[in-house]
Amino acid sequence: MTTAKHAPKTSSTKPPFIKRLMAHQESGLVLVIILIALGLTLFGAVNPVETKTAIERPAGSQVILLDAQGNAHENGTIARTKIATFRVQSGDSNTDYPAETIKNYDSTTDTLYKLTTLNPFLNKSNLVLVTKDASFFAIIAVGMTGVIILAGIDLSVGSIYGLSAIIGAMALQALPADTGWIVAVPVALIVCMTVGTLCGLANGSMSVGLGVHPFVITLGMMAILRGLTVVIPQEFYGTQSIGGFPTSFTTGFFKAEFYGVYPVPVIIMILCGIVGWFVLAKTVFGRRVFAIGGNEVAAKYAGIPVGRVKILVYTITGALCGLSACAYLGYYGAAETNAGNAYELQVIAATVIGGASLMGGRGTVIGAVLGAIIIQLINNTLIIFEVDTSYNQIVMGAAIIIAVVIDQTKQRIQARKA
Amino acid sequence: MSDTTPNLIATGISKRFGNTQALDDVSVSFLPGEVHALMGENGAGKSTLGKVLAGLHAQNTGTVLLNGRELIPGSLDDAFHAGVRIVHQELAQCPNLSVAENLCLHDIPTKGITVNFAEMERRAKTLVHQLDPSIDVSKPLGFLSPGRRQICQIAASLDKNPDGSMIAKVIVLDEPTSSLSISEASVLMDIARDLASQGLSIIYVSHRMSEIFTCCDRVTILRDGKFVATNIVSEIDEPTLVEQMIGRRIETPTAKANGSKQSIETQALKAEIGTADHTPVSHSGDPRLVIRNVSSPGKLDDCSLDLYPGEVLGIGGLVGAGRSELFDAIFNIDTRAKGSVKVDGDEILGKGIRGAIDAGVGLGYVPEDRRIQGLFFNLGIDENIIAPIMNRMASSIGIRDRAAELETVRRRIGRFQIKTASLSQTTPGELSGGNQQKLLIARWMTQHTKVLLLDEPTRGIDVGTKAEIYKLIREAADSGLSILLVSSEMPELLALSDRILVMGDGQIKGELTGNEMTQTKILTLATQEKAHALI
């Protein structure tokens, strides 16, 4: 029965797997991420960070300092270099720690500190931190991808995010401190996303209904909403920040700890990415977005409800700003009036690095999420290399231009092949 | 022909684009004072030759001599200054700028650091008013009719030396009338003749047979990039030219038999698509589409018509007569239209585009400009075809049914014989113009479509594909579809239509049936009252 196994392979018209993988728009982004991560890991391996952590030992145990000959010494009577072993004695059982693994022994608090070397990049809390920082604007970038594919623009996302956060914070603050997450999370989600949705709806219907370019409408909305974000807490609370949420909302949900990291915003980002990809690739609505972005006049002649689709895309983007703001509230436990300042540029940068064309008709959600991660990786690189964070903007700006030039060159080469 | 010494001589020109040999060892010479036509089917190389002569393309081999001096291959600049000018469709024009600015773009006159608008307009006027004194050069170019825009382009080549002699010696007109109405075209041909009489060589690239006999002195035929013959127009007839172009003779047995005044071209076309013995659809049942008193401010004036199942109703007229505007009104793109449009008794006017293409109504529209109004160049062939009905094939919450979509697309591509490498990977930009057009017609071949509006369905595509499209249109009608057909190609209109309505000034000027359907009749109706439709 081996004939089937050895049957000659039917010549497939599909190119080999690797080639197909490379043809994907996102492959370049993944490659960049892998390269940056590899570089940082290698650099981190050469320049590890040394940290100390307290060794947990049983109650009532004693620390005994032994020299090379095994003689016990009192703390302070023996030089650090002479100590060969730190022995933890608890009743009859002894645990020995060789001196080179011990950072120091603090006799005043009676704590023994273990020496650990850590790769500053490749450790789970740094990795989650990088993706977490990316997630807040990556969630918005999912919506912005739709806007950019439409050949539109939304400059108000940062302000929508700020306003949603402030209004959501006001609602959360009004809840009793012992409210369970089952109430607090839906309340916050509904409030934040309603504010975001309404702002997005306003953007979309004004630009479609009045026939004004979305750049102008969202520029105006950016200022109006930011103004509201500052004025509202000032009028009602006389403060720049609103905090004091039920803990079930913060550490109980959005900053819940799993295995020593706080992954909830990252999980939300991944979910948004998957849903966004599905909607753009697999639903009629998604393909209509591409059609309108590719040729708006033709879309009209093909009977596509151009205005409705556009309004919906701006509305969804607003709703995603609200969702992101809600995650921000839960993670940081407070809303600042400058929350999301200049986010619009980071969000647009993420979508553009992710391969979206400002001319419309082209872009992917997964690319935008990867773009957001690349932006945060660049930030992380500067931190790891201990470059002053003021240089962030310069590097970011250069990265955007380089990414777009590379993408366009790739397009041109592909066009020439075709 | 005032002179017999050629001023422009092309020898042994070959030009290759990738795998396509566009020109293969072509030698032609042009005389001063003649209008010399370059003819051939699409892809024969006539436009390429024009562009090589004007320095837009660099030939691979061969030389171009202007009055004995060899022009630098591929140097538009050299050809321009030596006096070879080209007027063609894709030439850069800025519709938002004034006519004067467009004409002076290469050399804007200044006064200090500001633009000298007075001088600019003076220069533009001297150029344009040689051809048409009624053109206001301060108006944005985009406000002008296509014919006048073409005139402005030609005028740009009429700059003069200080001594008053024309700099240009040769002007290449590349398909100058393809977007013009008949009366605009005749004005343009007069201009070409006039310029030739001033001693210029006019190279007239065209595929309109009638124009060759109206305004050209000699005609060079190209076929598949090769030189076939240069003929003196007065010594040759239409069938011989067609024979030279396509390499075989079209038999027209019915031309005399039915005693009509239809041209040989129309007869040949009818024979080719099998409509020579077609009898017009009877009007016994209820009409499918009933249009009553449709008006739209500035565009349409009280239009009424009936369209029966299985009928092809041709709409003739000049460009700007309101034909596309009528379609826009029926399809609810023009939201200011008033009146009544009923499909099978249901009123659709004012119900939006979605209302028009609704499954119960079943309207389809293939607009005039496939690049601007039709195709999505960022999407695959499949999504281009399925676009209007994607929602009908999807689940109730809008998730696509790929299997059903692909099956539908495959069926339509098969029926229309659209040549594409892949269904979803190929984009319309990679298809030939003919296949693009077939794609757009296929888009509306749904089981619900009852009425199809076709606006210039074969513009700018090659002869072979045209015949295919004619057959598809006729087949669709024979299977019960009602078709409104707008066309500026007379033979097409005459060969395909059961009846013909003629429009002018936004009105329906008259109806032609049976033996009345001739080019002359259509033109007479179209140009009624307002003879100067060019304005």
mmCIF file of N, CA and C in Angstrom, chain A residues 266-338:
data_model
loop_
_atom_site.group_PDB
_atom_site.id
_atom_site.type_symbol
_atom_site.label_atom_id
_atom_site.label_comp_id
_atom_site.label_asym_id
_atom_site.label_seq_id
_atom_site.Cartn_x
_atom_site.Cartn_y
_atom_site.Cartn_z
ATOM 1 N N VAL A 266 -2.626 43.403 26.195
ATOM 2 C CA VAL A 266 -2.046 42.715 25.034
ATOM 3 C C VAL A 266 -3.062 41.739 24.446
ATOM 4 N N ILE A 267 -3.784 41.048 25.344
ATOM 5 C CA ILE A 267 -4.794 40.097 24.857
ATOM 6 C C ILE A 267 -5.886 40.835 24.089
ATOM 7 N N ILE A 268 -6.308 41.998 24.616
ATOM 8 C CA ILE A 268 -7.334 42.786 23.915
ATOM 9 C C ILE A 268 -6.827 43.195 22.530
ATOM 10 N N MET A 269 -5.546 43.616 22.492
ATOM 11 C CA MET A 269 -4.963 44.022 21.207
ATOM 12 C C MET A 269 -5.009 42.869 20.214
ATOM 13 N N ILE A 270 -4.627 41.676 20.666
ATOM 14 C CA ILE A 270 -4.593 40.524 19.760
ATOM 15 C C ILE A 270 -6.007 40.201 19.268
ATOM 16 N N LEU A 271 -6.966 40.237 20.192
ATOM 17 C CA LEU A 271 -8.350 39.967 19.794
ATOM 18 C C LEU A 271 -8.828 40.988 18.755
ATOM 19 N N CYS A 272 -8.545 42.270 19.018
ATOM 20 C CA CYS A 272 -8.953 43.316 18.070
ATOM 21 C C CYS A 272 -8.310 43.078 16.710
ATOM 22 N N GLY A 273 -7.025 42.676 16.722
ATOM 23 C CA GLY A 273 -6.316 42.422 15.470
ATOM 24 C C GLY A 273 -6.994 41.319 14.682
ATOM 25 N N ILE A 274 -7.351 40.236 15.380
ATOM 26 C CA ILE A 274 -7.957 39.100 14.688
ATOM 27 C C ILE A 274 -9.345 39.474 14.153
ATOM 28 N N VAL A 275 -10.143 40.129 14.994
ATOM 29 C CA VAL A 275 -11.481 40.521 14.546
ATOM 30 C C VAL A 275 -11.370 41.513 13.381
ATOM 31 N N GLY A 276 -10.455 42.459 13.515
ATOM 32 C CA GLY A 276 -10.280 43.464 12.463
ATOM 33 C C GLY A 276 -9.869 42.822 11.150
ATOM 34 N N TRP A 277 -8.927 41.867 11.231
ATOM 35 C CA TRP A 277 -8.508 41.171 10.019
ATOM 36 C C TRP A 277 -9.695 40.455 9.393
ATOM 37 N N PHE A 278 -10.473 39.782 10.238
ATOM 38 C CA PHE A 278 -11.613 39.019 9.732
ATOM 39 C C PHE A 278 -12.610 39.949 9.024
ATOM 40 N N VAL A 279 -12.912 41.055 9.690
ATOM 41 C CA VAL A 279 -13.909 41.970 9.120
ATOM 42 C C VAL A 279 -13.439 42.510 7.769
ATOM 43 N N LEU A 280 -12.168 42.912 7.677
ATOM 44 C CA LEU A 280 -11.685 43.503 6.422
ATOM 45 C C LEU A 280 -11.549 42.462 5.321
ATOM 46 N N ALA A 281 -11.184 41.233 5.687
ATOM 47 C CA ALA A 281 -10.907 40.248 4.644
ATOM 48 C C ALA A 281 -12.119 39.404 4.304
ATOM 49 N N LYS A 282 -12.974 39.158 5.261
ATOM 50 C CA LYS A 282 -13.979 38.127 5.057
ATOM 51 C C LYS A 282 -15.414 38.641 5.007
ATOM 52 N N THR A 283 -15.625 39.893 5.286
ATOM 53 C CA THR A 283 -17.012 40.355 5.257
ATOM 54 C C THR A 283 -17.246 41.306 4.094
ATOM 55 N N VAL A 284 -18.480 41.424 3.721
ATOM 56 C CA VAL A 284 -18.871 42.314 2.625
ATOM 57 C C VAL A 284 -18.479 43.746 2.969
ATOM 58 N N PHE A 285 -18.747 44.123 4.224
ATOM 59 C CA PHE A 285 -18.398 45.467 4.667
ATOM 60 C C PHE A 285 -16.908 45.754 4.426
ATOM 61 N N GLY A 286 -16.072 44.793 4.824
ATOM 62 C CA GLY A 286 -14.620 44.980 4.673
ATOM 63 C C GLY A 286 -14.210 45.180 3.235
ATOM 64 N N ARG A 287 -14.769 44.365 2.343
ATOM 65 C CA ARG A 287 -14.379 44.477 0.938
ATOM 66 C C ARG A 287 -14.910 45.776 0.331
ATOM 67 N N ARG A 288 -16.040 46.231 0.846
ATOM 68 C CA ARG A 288 -16.558 47.517 0.359
ATOM 69 C C ARG A 288 -15.624 48.647 0.754
ATOM 70 N N VAL A 289 -15.011 48.514 1.948
ATOM 71 C CA VAL A 289 -14.044 49.525 2.359
ATOM 72 C C VAL A 289 -12.901 49.582 1.343
ATOM 73 N N PHE A 290 -12.398 48.413 0.958
ATOM 74 C CA PHE A 290 -11.315 48.377 -0.034
ATOM 75 C C PHE A 290 -11.778 48.941 -1.369
ATOM 76 N N ALA A 291 -13.000 48.575 -1.771
ATOM 77 C CA ALA A 291 -13.504 49.040 -3.066
ATOM 78 C C ALA A 291 -13.597 50.563 -3.088
ATOM 79 N N ILE A 292 -14.131 51.140 -2.016
ATOM 80 C CA ILE A 292 -14.275 52.601 -1.974
ATOM 81 C C ILE A 292 -12.906 53.258 -1.989
ATOM 82 N N GLY A 293 -11.980 52.698 -1.222
ATOM 83 C CA GLY A 293 -10.637 53.271 -1.193
ATOM 84 C C GLY A 293 -9.935 53.152 -2.534
ATOM 85 N N GLY A 294 -10.225 52.071 -3.263
ATOM 86 C CA GLY A 294 -9.573 51.864 -4.556
ATOM 87 C C GLY A 294 -10.129 52.785 -5.617
ATOM 88 N N ASN A 295 -11.436 52.978 -5.626
ATOM 89 C CA ASN A 295 -12.046 53.825 -6.649
ATOM 90 C C ASN A 295 -13.447 54.205 -6.184
ATOM 91 N N GLU A 296 -13.539 55.371 -5.590
ATOM 92 C CA GLU A 296 -14.802 55.770 -4.977
ATOM 93 C C GLU A 296 -15.914 55.943 -6.015
ATOM 94 N N VAL A 297 -15.553 56.507 -7.175
ATOM 95 C CA VAL A 297 -16.572 56.717 -8.210
ATOM 96 C C VAL A 297 -17.117 55.381 -8.685
ATOM 97 N N ALA A 298 -16.187 54.437 -8.935
ATOM 98 C CA ALA A 298 -16.617 53.119 -9.401
ATOM 99 C C ALA A 298 -17.479 52.441 -8.346
ATOM 100 N N ALA A 299 -17.148 52.646 -7.076
ATOM 101 C CA ALA A 299 -17.926 52.041 -5.995
ATOM 102 C C ALA A 299 -19.362 52.539 -6.044
ATOM 103 N N LYS A 300 -19.494 53.831 -6.307
ATOM 104 C CA LYS A 300 -20.820 54.423 -6.404
ATOM 105 C C LYS A 300 -21.595 53.789 -7.559
ATOM 106 N N TYR A 301 -20.945 53.652 -8.711
ATOM 107 C CA TYR A 301 -21.599 53.080 -9.883
ATOM 108 C C TYR A 301 -21.902 51.600 -9.700
ATOM 109 N N ALA A 302 -21.146 50.932 -8.804
ATOM 110 C CA ALA A 302 -21.405 49.514 -8.558
ATOM 111 C C ALA A 302 -22.475 49.346 -7.481
ATOM 112 N N GLY A 303 -23.081 50.451 -7.058
ATOM 113 C CA GLY A 303 -24.174 50.361 -6.106
ATOM 114 C C GLY A 303 -23.737 50.142 -4.673
ATOM 115 N N ILE A 304 -22.477 50.450 -4.360
ATOM 116 C CA ILE A 304 -22.011 50.315 -2.978
ATOM 117 C C ILE A 304 -22.444 51.552 -2.193
ATOM 118 N N PRO A 305 -23.069 51.370 -1.010
ATOM 119 C CA PRO A 305 -23.515 52.530 -0.235
ATOM 120 C C PRO A 305 -22.325 53.263 0.384
ATOM 121 N N VAL A 306 -21.688 54.103 -0.409
ATOM 122 C CA VAL A 306 -20.409 54.707 -0.045
ATOM 123 C C VAL A 306 -20.500 55.478 1.282
ATOM 124 N N GLY A 307 -21.506 56.347 1.395
ATOM 125 C CA GLY A 307 -21.614 57.176 2.587
ATOM 126 C C GLY A 307 -21.771 56.341 3.845
ATOM 127 N N ARG A 308 -22.646 55.335 3.772
ATOM 128 C CA ARG A 308 -22.907 54.510 4.950
ATOM 129 C C ARG A 308 -21.637 53.784 5.401
ATOM 130 N N VAL A 309 -20.921 53.210 4.443
ATOM 131 C CA VAL A 309 -19.700 52.474 4.794
ATOM 132 C C VAL A 309 -18.703 53.412 5.458
ATOM 133 N N LYS A 310 -18.551 54.614 4.892
ATOM 134 C CA LYS A 310 -17.582 55.562 5.448
ATOM 135 C C LYS A 310 -17.939 55.920 6.885
ATOM 136 N N ILE A 311 -19.210 56.257 7.112
ATOM 137 C CA ILE A 311 -19.628 56.651 8.461
ATOM 138 C C ILE A 311 -19.353 55.511 9.442
ATOM 139 N N LEU A 312 -19.647 54.291 9.008
ATOM 140 C CA LEU A 312 -19.450 53.141 9.886
ATOM 141 C C LEU A 312 -17.964 52.978 10.246
ATOM 142 N N VAL A 313 -17.084 53.184 9.278
ATOM 143 C CA VAL A 313 -15.656 53.017 9.557
ATOM 144 C C VAL A 313 -15.185 54.034 10.605
ATOM 145 N N TYR A 314 -15.610 55.294 10.468
ATOM 146 C CA TYR A 314 -15.214 56.306 11.459
ATOM 147 C C TYR A 314 -15.823 55.977 12.828
ATOM 148 N N THR A 315 -17.074 55.465 12.807
ATOM 149 C CA THR A 315 -17.728 55.132 14.063
ATOM 150 C C THR A 315 -16.990 54.003 14.779
ATOM 151 N N ILE A 316 -16.610 52.984 14.019
ATOM 152 C CA ILE A 316 -15.877 51.867 14.620
ATOM 153 C C ILE A 316 -14.548 52.354 15.193
ATOM 154 N N THR A 317 -13.876 53.230 14.459
ATOM 155 C CA THR A 317 -12.607 53.757 14.961
ATOM 156 C C THR A 317 -12.834 54.477 16.287
ATOM 157 N N GLY A 318 -13.905 55.267 16.376
ATOM 158 C CA GLY A 318 -14.221 55.941 17.635
ATOM 159 C C GLY A 318 -14.459 54.938 18.751
ATOM 160 N N ALA A 319 -15.225 53.884 18.439
ATOM 161 C CA ALA A 319 -15.524 52.871 19.450
ATOM 162 C C ALA A 319 -14.245 52.209 19.949
ATOM 163 N N LEU A 320 -13.305 51.959 19.016
ATOM 164 C CA LEU A 320 -12.040 51.334 19.422
ATOM 165 C C LEU A 320 -11.216 52.276 20.298
ATOM 166 N N CYS A 321 -11.302 53.585 20.040
ATOM 167 C CA CYS A 321 -10.639 54.558 20.924
ATOM 168 C C CYS A 321 -11.201 54.398 22.336
ATOM 169 N N GLY A 322 -12.544 54.235 22.432
ATOM 170 C CA GLY A 322 -13.185 54.053 23.728
ATOM 171 C C GLY A 322 -12.699 52.776 24.408
ATOM 172 N N LEU A 323 -12.613 51.698 23.645
ATOM 173 C CA LEU A 323 -12.147 50.425 24.204
ATOM 174 C C LEU A 323 -10.724 50.562 24.743
ATOM 175 N N SER A 324 -9.895 51.200 23.931
ATOM 176 C CA SER A 324 -8.505 51.381 24.344
ATOM 177 C C SER A 324 -8.430 52.242 25.607
ATOM 178 N N ALA A 325 -9.256 53.288 25.659
ATOM 179 C CA ALA A 325 -9.269 54.166 26.829
ATOM 180 C C ALA A 325 -9.675 53.388 28.073
ATOM 181 N N CYS A 326 -10.617 52.474 27.911
ATOM 182 C CA CYS A 326 -11.083 51.671 29.032
ATOM 183 C C CYS A 326 -9.944 50.797 29.567
ATOM 184 N N ALA A 327 -9.194 50.186 28.656
ATOM 185 C CA ALA A 327 -8.053 49.368 29.072
ATOM 186 C C ALA A 327 -7.019 50.227 29.786
ATOM 187 N N TYR A 328 -6.827 51.432 29.278
ATOM 188 C CA TYR A 328 -5.873 52.373 29.891
ATOM 189 C C TYR A 328 -6.283 52.704 31.318
ATOM 190 N N LEU A 329 -7.592 52.978 31.526
ATOM 191 C CA LEU A 329 -8.100 53.285 32.872
ATOM 192 C C LEU A 329 -7.823 52.125 33.817
ATOM 193 N N GLY A 330 -8.128 50.914 33.358
ATOM 194 C CA GLY A 330 -7.958 49.748 34.208
ATOM 195 C C GLY A 330 -6.497 49.487 34.527
ATOM 196 N N TYR A 331 -5.623 49.778 33.542
ATOM 197 C CA TYR A 331 -4.212 49.448 33.741
ATOM 198 C C TYR A 331 -3.539 50.463 34.650
ATOM 199 N N TYR A 332 -3.832 51.730 34.443
ATOM 200 C CA TYR A 332 -3.121 52.762 35.214
ATOM 201 C C TYR A 332 -3.922 53.238 36.412
ATOM 202 N N GLY A 333 -5.231 52.929 36.466
ATOM 203 C CA GLY A 333 -6.028 53.261 37.639
ATOM 204 C C GLY A 333 -6.357 54.735 37.770
ATOM 205 N N ALA A 334 -6.107 55.528 36.722
ATOM 206 C CA ALA A 334 -6.460 56.946 36.769
ATOM 207 C C ALA A 334 -6.493 57.489 35.349
ATOM 208 N N ALA A 335 -7.240 58.597 35.147
ATOM 209 C CA ALA A 335 -7.253 59.249 33.839
ATOM 210 C C ALA A 335 -6.641 60.631 33.971
ATOM 211 N N GLU A 336 -5.728 60.956 33.086
ATOM 212 C CA GLU A 336 -5.122 62.285 33.052
ATOM 213 C C GLU A 336 -5.750 63.057 31.890
ATOM 214 N N THR A 337 -5.776 64.374 32.020
ATOM 215 C CA THR A 337 -6.382 65.152 30.927
ATOM 216 C C THR A 337 -5.522 65.129 29.668
ATOM 217 N N ASN A 338 -4.242 64.798 29.828
ATOM 218 C CA ASN A 338 -3.406 64.753 28.608
ATOM 219 C C ASN A 338 -3.281 63.334 28.069
#
